[in-house]
XYZ file of C-alpha atoms in Angstrom:
472
model
C -0.231 0.077 0.128
C 1.588 3.300 -1.140
C 1.892 6.261 1.352
C -0.520 9.156 0.213
C 2.345 11.278 -0.638
C 3.968 8.581 -2.810
C 0.721 7.973 -4.520
C 0.151 11.453 -5.398
C 3.708 11.569 -7.063
C 2.851 8.206 -8.821
C -0.360 9.691 -10.414
C 1.163 13.016 -11.193
C 4.023 11.219 -12.949
C 1.281 9.570 -15.295
C 0.237 13.152 -16.563
C 3.835 14.363 -16.630
C 4.771 11.507 -18.973
C 2.172 12.314 -21.571
C 3.674 15.523 -23.104
C 7.223 17.132 -22.977
C 8.042 18.860 -19.583
C 9.125 21.795 -21.390
C 5.574 22.626 -22.433
C 4.445 22.331 -18.728
C 7.139 24.553 -17.355
C 7.114 26.781 -20.459
C 3.281 27.728 -19.848
C 3.726 28.248 -16.180
C 6.640 30.455 -16.845
C 4.610 32.414 -19.326
C 1.835 32.968 -16.941
C 4.331 34.132 -14.466
C 5.880 36.575 -17.070
C 2.286 37.804 -17.988
C 1.552 38.369 -14.330
C 4.681 40.442 -13.631
C 4.256 42.580 -16.715
C 0.663 43.249 -15.555
C 1.790 44.351 -12.352
C 4.721 46.207 -13.481
C 2.477 48.017 -16.168
C -0.005 49.115 -13.516
C 2.611 50.322 -11.072
C 4.529 52.231 -13.420
C 1.468 53.781 -14.680
C 0.401 54.986 -11.277
C 3.848 56.428 -10.567
C 3.935 58.158 -14.123
C 0.485 59.696 -13.336
C 1.389 60.942 -9.906
C 5.009 62.197 -10.894
C 3.497 64.071 -13.888
C 0.568 65.586 -11.848
C 3.411 66.655 -9.102
C 5.856 67.869 -11.680
C 3.047 70.179 -13.112
C 2.799 71.780 -9.753
C 6.267 73.408 -10.200
C 7.365 74.828 -13.445
C 11.037 74.049 -12.837
C 10.393 70.631 -12.284
C 8.264 70.042 -15.207
C 10.875 71.264 -17.600
C 13.353 69.064 -16.210
C 10.658 66.045 -16.055
C 11.326 63.264 -18.843
C 8.055 61.901 -19.836
C 9.645 59.751 -22.843
C 11.118 57.354 -20.780
C 8.220 56.295 -18.808
C 5.929 56.360 -21.653
C 8.011 54.077 -23.854
C 8.225 51.763 -20.768
C 4.427 51.678 -20.348
C 3.931 50.777 -24.147
C 6.601 48.149 -23.905
C 5.073 46.547 -20.926
C 1.546 46.603 -22.336
C 2.632 45.044 -25.728
C 4.754 42.633 -23.911
C 1.889 41.600 -21.375
C -0.327 41.167 -24.558
C 2.308 38.975 -26.127
C 3.197 36.852 -23.136
C -0.714 36.341 -22.598
C -1.182 35.189 -26.183
C 1.873 32.982 -25.937
C 1.019 31.513 -22.561
C -2.514 30.558 -23.806
C -1.017 28.975 -26.815
C 1.561 26.788 -24.772
C -0.823 26.016 -21.674
C -3.635 24.953 -23.949
C -1.496 23.205 -26.391
C 0.096 21.330 -23.423
C -3.266 20.292 -21.872
C -4.904 19.387 -24.951
C -1.993 17.220 -25.850
C -1.889 15.640 -22.552
C -5.734 14.799 -22.773
C -5.395 13.382 -26.245
C -2.383 11.271 -25.301
C -4.303 9.957 -22.373
C -7.331 8.845 -24.510
C -5.123 7.124 -26.753
C -3.478 5.258 -23.914
C -6.781 4.428 -22.435
C -7.994 3.065 -26.067
C -4.973 0.981 -26.306
C -5.298 -0.650 -22.985
C -8.921 -1.519 -23.365
C -8.173 -2.800 -26.682
C -5.366 -5.078 -25.291
C -7.153 -6.396 -22.047
C -10.405 -8.269 -22.935
C -11.281 -8.383 -19.136
C -11.318 -4.544 -18.856
C -12.982 -4.152 -22.213
C -15.765 -6.483 -21.231
C -16.126 -4.875 -17.768
C -16.474 -1.480 -19.092
C -18.985 -2.799 -21.919
C -21.288 -4.144 -19.233
C -21.397 -0.475 -17.887
C -21.484 1.859 -20.765
C -22.091 4.959 -18.612
C -18.983 4.262 -16.811
C -17.096 3.893 -20.161
C -18.503 7.406 -21.195
C -17.454 8.920 -17.815
C -13.844 7.809 -18.323
C -13.944 9.087 -21.675
C -15.379 12.374 -21.230
C -16.150 13.951 -17.521
C -12.854 12.113 -15.842
C -10.384 12.949 -18.935
C -11.706 16.468 -19.290
C -11.702 17.179 -15.387
C -7.714 16.569 -15.527
C -7.343 19.939 -17.182
C -7.677 21.532 -13.846
C -4.303 19.836 -12.545
C -2.471 22.239 -14.853
C -4.611 25.152 -15.817
C -6.206 26.056 -12.571
C -3.699 24.722 -10.134
C 0.060 24.648 -11.364
C -0.088 27.713 -13.818
C -1.716 29.976 -10.988
C 0.343 28.829 -8.210
C 3.449 29.961 -10.405
C 1.840 32.919 -11.390
C 0.955 33.838 -7.644
C 4.171 33.040 -6.519
C 5.651 35.515 -9.226
C 3.254 38.257 -7.762
C 4.475 37.936 -4.315
C 8.017 38.053 -5.155
C 7.046 41.249 -7.488
C 5.466 43.083 -4.288
C 8.074 41.815 -1.813
C 10.923 42.986 -4.155
C 9.281 46.508 -4.761
C 8.504 46.803 -0.919
C 11.996 45.682 -0.187
C 13.746 48.619 -2.078
C 11.760 50.816 0.337
C 12.325 48.875 3.524
C 13.840 45.259 3.474
C 11.506 44.055 6.570
C 8.566 45.628 4.470
C 9.289 43.600 1.364
C 9.760 40.458 3.457
C 6.500 40.903 5.397
C 4.486 41.644 1.961
C 5.719 38.541 0.426
C 5.284 36.140 3.228
C 1.794 37.425 3.793
C 0.811 36.959 0.329
C 2.115 33.496 0.117
C 0.710 32.315 3.613
C -2.889 34.030 2.864
C -3.092 33.312 -0.534
C -1.835 29.591 -0.729
C -3.617 28.958 2.661
C -7.037 29.874 1.733
C -6.494 27.718 -1.397
C -5.443 24.736 0.735
C -8.135 25.244 2.996
C -10.674 25.319 0.103
C -9.048 22.207 -1.424
C -9.502 20.209 1.829
C -12.840 21.556 2.945
C -14.215 20.536 -0.557
C -12.634 17.271 -1.147
C -15.665 15.575 0.058
C -18.342 17.469 -1.433
C -16.550 17.591 -4.718
C -16.189 13.909 -4.845
C -19.756 13.158 -3.782
C -20.736 15.567 -6.284
C -18.982 13.827 -9.105
C -20.146 10.527 -8.053
C -23.921 11.498 -7.530
C -23.908 13.294 -11.219
C -22.249 10.158 -12.509
C -25.060 8.155 -10.976
C -27.471 10.481 -12.176
C -26.298 10.232 -15.588
C -26.088 6.502 -15.593
C -29.807 6.395 -14.625
C -30.799 8.677 -17.036
C -28.886 6.452 -19.883
C -30.617 3.473 -18.640
C -33.994 5.296 -18.721
C -33.595 6.315 -22.339
C -31.988 3.030 -23.601
C -34.296 0.705 -21.478
C -37.479 2.678 -21.649
C -39.266 -0.016 -23.582
C -38.360 -2.753 -21.033
C -39.025 -0.716 -18.136
C -42.473 0.236 -19.488
C -43.429 -3.566 -20.087
C -42.138 -4.506 -16.677
C -43.777 -1.663 -15.050
C -40.773 -0.067 -13.642
C -40.845 3.022 -15.697
C -42.210 5.409 -12.901
C -39.836 3.663 -10.191
C -37.122 4.579 -12.584
C -38.061 8.188 -12.848
C -38.372 8.495 -9.148
C -35.064 7.184 -8.623
C -33.700 9.715 -11.144
C -35.531 12.513 -9.090
C -33.833 11.360 -5.738
C -30.227 11.261 -7.303
C -30.893 14.709 -8.936
C -31.909 15.982 -5.451
C -28.777 14.341 -3.956
C -26.693 16.038 -6.544
C -28.374 19.220 -5.742
C -27.454 18.854 -1.849
C -23.736 18.368 -2.936
C -23.833 21.318 -5.422
C -25.182 23.562 -2.165
C -22.206 22.352 0.071
C -19.658 22.670 -2.814
C -20.568 26.347 -3.977
C -21.076 27.193 -0.411
C -17.356 26.479 0.490
C -16.419 28.146 -2.693
C -18.192 31.340 -1.932
C -16.536 31.378 1.573
C -13.268 31.108 -0.082
C -14.066 34.077 -2.400
C -15.112 36.130 0.508
C -11.723 35.108 2.024
C -9.963 36.346 -0.753
C -11.568 39.506 -0.951
C -10.872 40.349 2.646
C -7.258 39.268 2.069
C -7.030 41.849 -0.697
C -8.586 44.623 1.567
C -6.289 43.866 4.452
C -3.283 43.834 1.966
C -4.341 47.377 0.503
C -4.998 48.738 3.926
C -1.770 47.589 5.194
C 0.184 48.902 2.082
C -1.700 52.461 2.605
C -0.403 52.401 6.187
C 2.885 51.468 5.787
C 3.555 53.777 2.478
C 1.786 56.710 4.198
C 4.170 56.313 7.145
C 7.122 56.004 4.905
C 5.959 59.196 2.921
C 5.494 61.200 6.322
C 9.104 60.199 7.280
C 10.329 61.543 3.865
C 11.749 58.422 2.487
C 9.913 57.919 -0.192
C 7.859 60.164 -2.572
C 4.220 60.420 -3.183
C 4.608 59.083 -6.700
C 6.421 55.933 -5.348
C 3.868 55.339 -2.651
C 1.262 55.572 -5.414
C 3.214 52.898 -7.383
C 3.396 50.621 -4.308
C -0.337 50.720 -3.558
C -1.096 49.705 -7.094
C 1.064 47.000 -6.976
C -0.499 45.785 -3.534
C -4.150 46.227 -5.342
C -2.934 43.760 -8.024
C -1.276 41.343 -5.944
C -3.810 39.192 -4.516
C -5.699 38.656 -7.946
C -3.281 35.715 -9.151
C -3.868 34.025 -6.191
C -7.814 34.433 -6.363
C -7.382 32.521 -9.859
C -6.273 29.580 -7.576
C -9.936 29.318 -6.073
C -11.627 27.379 -9.127
C -8.742 24.958 -9.403
C -8.496 24.413 -5.641
C -12.545 23.660 -5.673
C -12.468 21.176 -8.060
C -9.156 19.478 -6.482
C -11.069 16.678 -5.213
C -12.687 15.993 -8.618
C -9.472 16.177 -10.229
C -7.894 13.803 -7.754
C -10.868 11.508 -8.124
C -10.571 11.410 -12.076
C -6.714 11.045 -11.939
C -7.061 7.709 -9.666
C -9.745 6.214 -11.443
C -7.986 7.079 -15.108
C -4.813 5.922 -13.574
C -6.350 2.546 -12.443
C -8.004 2.101 -16.064
C -4.678 2.596 -17.805
C -2.645 -0.081 -15.683
C -3.018 -3.456 -16.586
C -5.085 -5.856 -14.465
C -3.883 -9.273 -13.282
C -5.847 -12.254 -14.496
C -6.819 -14.712 -11.819
C -4.985 -17.940 -12.082
C -7.689 -20.727 -11.169
C -6.753 -23.754 -9.107
C -8.359 -27.252 -9.946
C -10.777 -28.441 -7.171
C -11.055 -31.501 -5.348
C -12.141 -34.463 -7.350
C -15.922 -34.414 -7.671
C -16.220 -30.862 -7.020
C -16.788 -28.134 -9.857
C -16.484 -24.956 -7.862
C -14.768 -24.387 -4.394
C -14.481 -20.740 -2.722
C -12.807 -20.223 0.464
C -13.019 -16.890 1.947
C -12.887 -15.388 -1.474
C -12.943 -11.471 -1.678
C -13.359 -9.709 -4.861
C -13.817 -5.842 -5.960
C -16.955 -4.947 -8.000
C -15.561 -3.607 -11.167
C -12.350 -5.704 -11.229
C -9.790 -3.450 -9.323
C -10.221 -1.866 -5.834
C -10.373 1.968 -6.280
C -12.057 5.114 -5.240
C -15.546 4.239 -6.080
C -15.165 0.377 -6.080
C -16.657 -1.827 -3.197
C -15.400 -5.092 -1.952
C -17.692 -8.234 -2.189
C -17.369 -11.455 -0.029
C -15.670 -13.286 1.797
C -17.511 -15.966 -0.134
C -17.488 -19.908 0.892
C -19.099 -21.971 -1.812
C -18.642 -25.413 -2.694
C -20.535 -26.738 -5.922
C -20.178 -30.757 -6.858
C -19.855 -31.794 -10.352
C -23.151 -32.231 -12.037
C -25.030 -29.883 -9.509
C -27.218 -27.452 -10.363
C -27.284 -24.343 -8.476
C -29.362 -21.199 -8.821
C -27.673 -17.743 -7.809
C -30.403 -15.197 -6.881
C -30.247 -11.531 -5.608
C -31.170 -8.189 -6.386
C -30.138 -6.138 -8.982
C -26.566 -4.916 -8.313
C -25.950 -7.403 -5.365
C -22.856 -8.970 -7.026
C -24.257 -12.059 -9.155
C -22.467 -11.244 -12.063
C -19.197 -10.541 -10.420
C -19.307 -13.782 -8.518
C -19.611 -15.587 -11.627
C -16.848 -13.743 -13.257
C -14.629 -14.592 -10.246
C -15.487 -18.251 -10.598
C -14.804 -18.054 -14.631
C -11.462 -16.629 -13.887
C -12.466 -12.922 -15.408
C -12.029 -11.232 -12.289
C -8.846 -11.568 -9.848
C -9.555 -12.535 -6.412
C -8.181 -10.037 -3.703
C -7.988 -12.467 -0.625
C -9.033 -16.198 -0.162
C -8.921 -19.017 -2.663
C -10.806 -20.018 -5.755
C -10.723 -23.281 -7.445
C -12.885 -24.261 -10.300
C -13.069 -26.356 -13.343
C -12.412 -24.851 -16.787
C -15.955 -23.434 -17.918
C -17.523 -21.072 -20.266
C -18.971 -17.578 -19.139
C -21.885 -16.199 -20.970
C -22.789 -12.659 -20.228
C -26.209 -11.065 -20.152
C -25.286 -8.702 -22.886
C -26.711 -9.582 -26.222
C -25.360 -7.973 -29.559
C -27.883 -7.305 -32.210
C -27.071 -5.081 -35.120
C -29.286 -2.753 -37.487
C -29.793 -5.378 -39.879
C -32.506 -8.039 -40.657
C -33.313 -10.836 -38.833
C -31.475 -13.099 -41.315
C -28.427 -10.895 -41.250
C -27.874 -11.160 -37.552
C -28.621 -14.803 -37.537
C -26.033 -15.340 -40.335
C -23.130 -13.719 -38.132
C -22.737 -17.284 -36.602
C -21.593 -18.459 -39.968
C -18.941 -15.550 -40.581
C -16.671 -17.063 -43.208
C -18.357 -20.188 -43.875
C -21.195 -21.074 -46.094
C -24.585 -19.295 -45.385
C -27.061 -21.270 -43.273
C -30.154 -22.185 -45.073
C -33.757 -21.121 -44.008
C -34.419 -24.572 -42.442
C -31.161 -24.104 -40.221
C -32.400 -20.435 -39.139
C -35.904 -21.490 -38.338
C -34.423 -24.157 -36.239
C -32.333 -21.544 -34.390
C -35.443 -19.446 -33.806
C -37.241 -22.551 -32.682
C -34.525 -23.263 -30.030
C -34.857 -19.642 -28.995
C -38.433 -19.466 -28.697
C -38.809 -16.752 -31.399
C -39.991 -18.549 -34.500
C -43.855 -17.811 -33.606
C -43.046 -14.430 -33.391
C -40.738 -13.925 -36.459
C -43.556 -15.756 -38.453
C -46.189 -13.398 -37.182
C -44.094 -10.380 -38.870
C -45.062 -9.440 -42.560
C -41.697 -9.912 -43.907
C -40.501 -13.000 -41.684
C -36.606 -13.448 -41.839
C -36.537 -10.058 -43.693
C -37.837 -8.309 -41.049
C -35.446 -5.029 -40.474
C -34.380 -4.287 -37.081
C -33.316 -0.772 -35.497
C -30.783 0.238 -33.384
C -29.633 -2.232 -30.686
C -32.175 -4.709 -32.244
C -35.290 -2.914 -31.785
């Protein structure tokens, strides 16, 4: 069992290996450069406006005041900030999209090469859709909303600390430490307080999506079985639970937004008092004080950009763990032969529903079961109780986590049927792929064995009846 911090580094290394590291670091450095240029532009503009106003009060000073160098610096910073922002967006989005595309290819390659994983996902189409859409897309927060804003925020803290340090060294150290402690501290608190609501929100939305897919895909079967109102009530309950998670999630995010607002106000108030004291002591001029105030005003903005990423940290971590679990090869179970006269022997067998233990998996067992050769046993239970998982364990399709499994070689016939948008004849002829087509007598014999011959004969076109999507 890996320690939490070791597991985090292992999972992050999966994302790090998908694209060149220069793209990751390049995008973060460009974001930091953009923030620094924006702060410098605001500070220099404030200094220039204040210095120009003060110079205009004294004609002698106005004649000696150089307006060209500050104006050129403002233009340079404005153009440079625009270019850095454009380059940062190109690099960061290129890195993110390349990582997500590589991850999708990796997942497809793994699923194509592992028949057990592919079959397990095919039995749960909603889970497969979640891996390919919501889980993969949620990983963009790891880089775009956590790593990049964190680097930019550090640059803002260093910028303010350097500017204040030129006035008083202790003032610069205090300003930088305050920004780092307050800005990162609020983000850390938000991430820790929302990890539970974010995970519950993601799981409940996934359940709501799965139930909605089941309602649309199986509405005919649900209606015939009289279970359509029950399914609709279940969807309504899932929607209500998802709304509860949304409320807790957004409430914590609103508290963090208020905390960042208070921290920014405190930073500006403290800078105003400190710079006013320095002006009163005649250590700095009013124009320099204006520049310091504007730098303090803009220093907290990069930290506020961390809020969204910190709030979604739990959802991102869940997606990273589940995606990493899907991209790792799953061991097959090596079945032992049972004692003579027995077909199946289970001794304290424990398995994970879905094939591998993870954040959203549940353990089944321990099972103790003996079935003699030739004996017939009915496995009964409610939907979702684990009947199919237990049969997959016996067939060697799922690994055993603990205990022992011994079974004779057997065939595993799933509950999933594959019917294509073709005629009845075309679907039946698939059993003769690569061979001579079956005759009509053989087709009717197969339908008789399946108990469908009378229904097909009652159709106007018989064997030439066209089936819809999924065999409907």
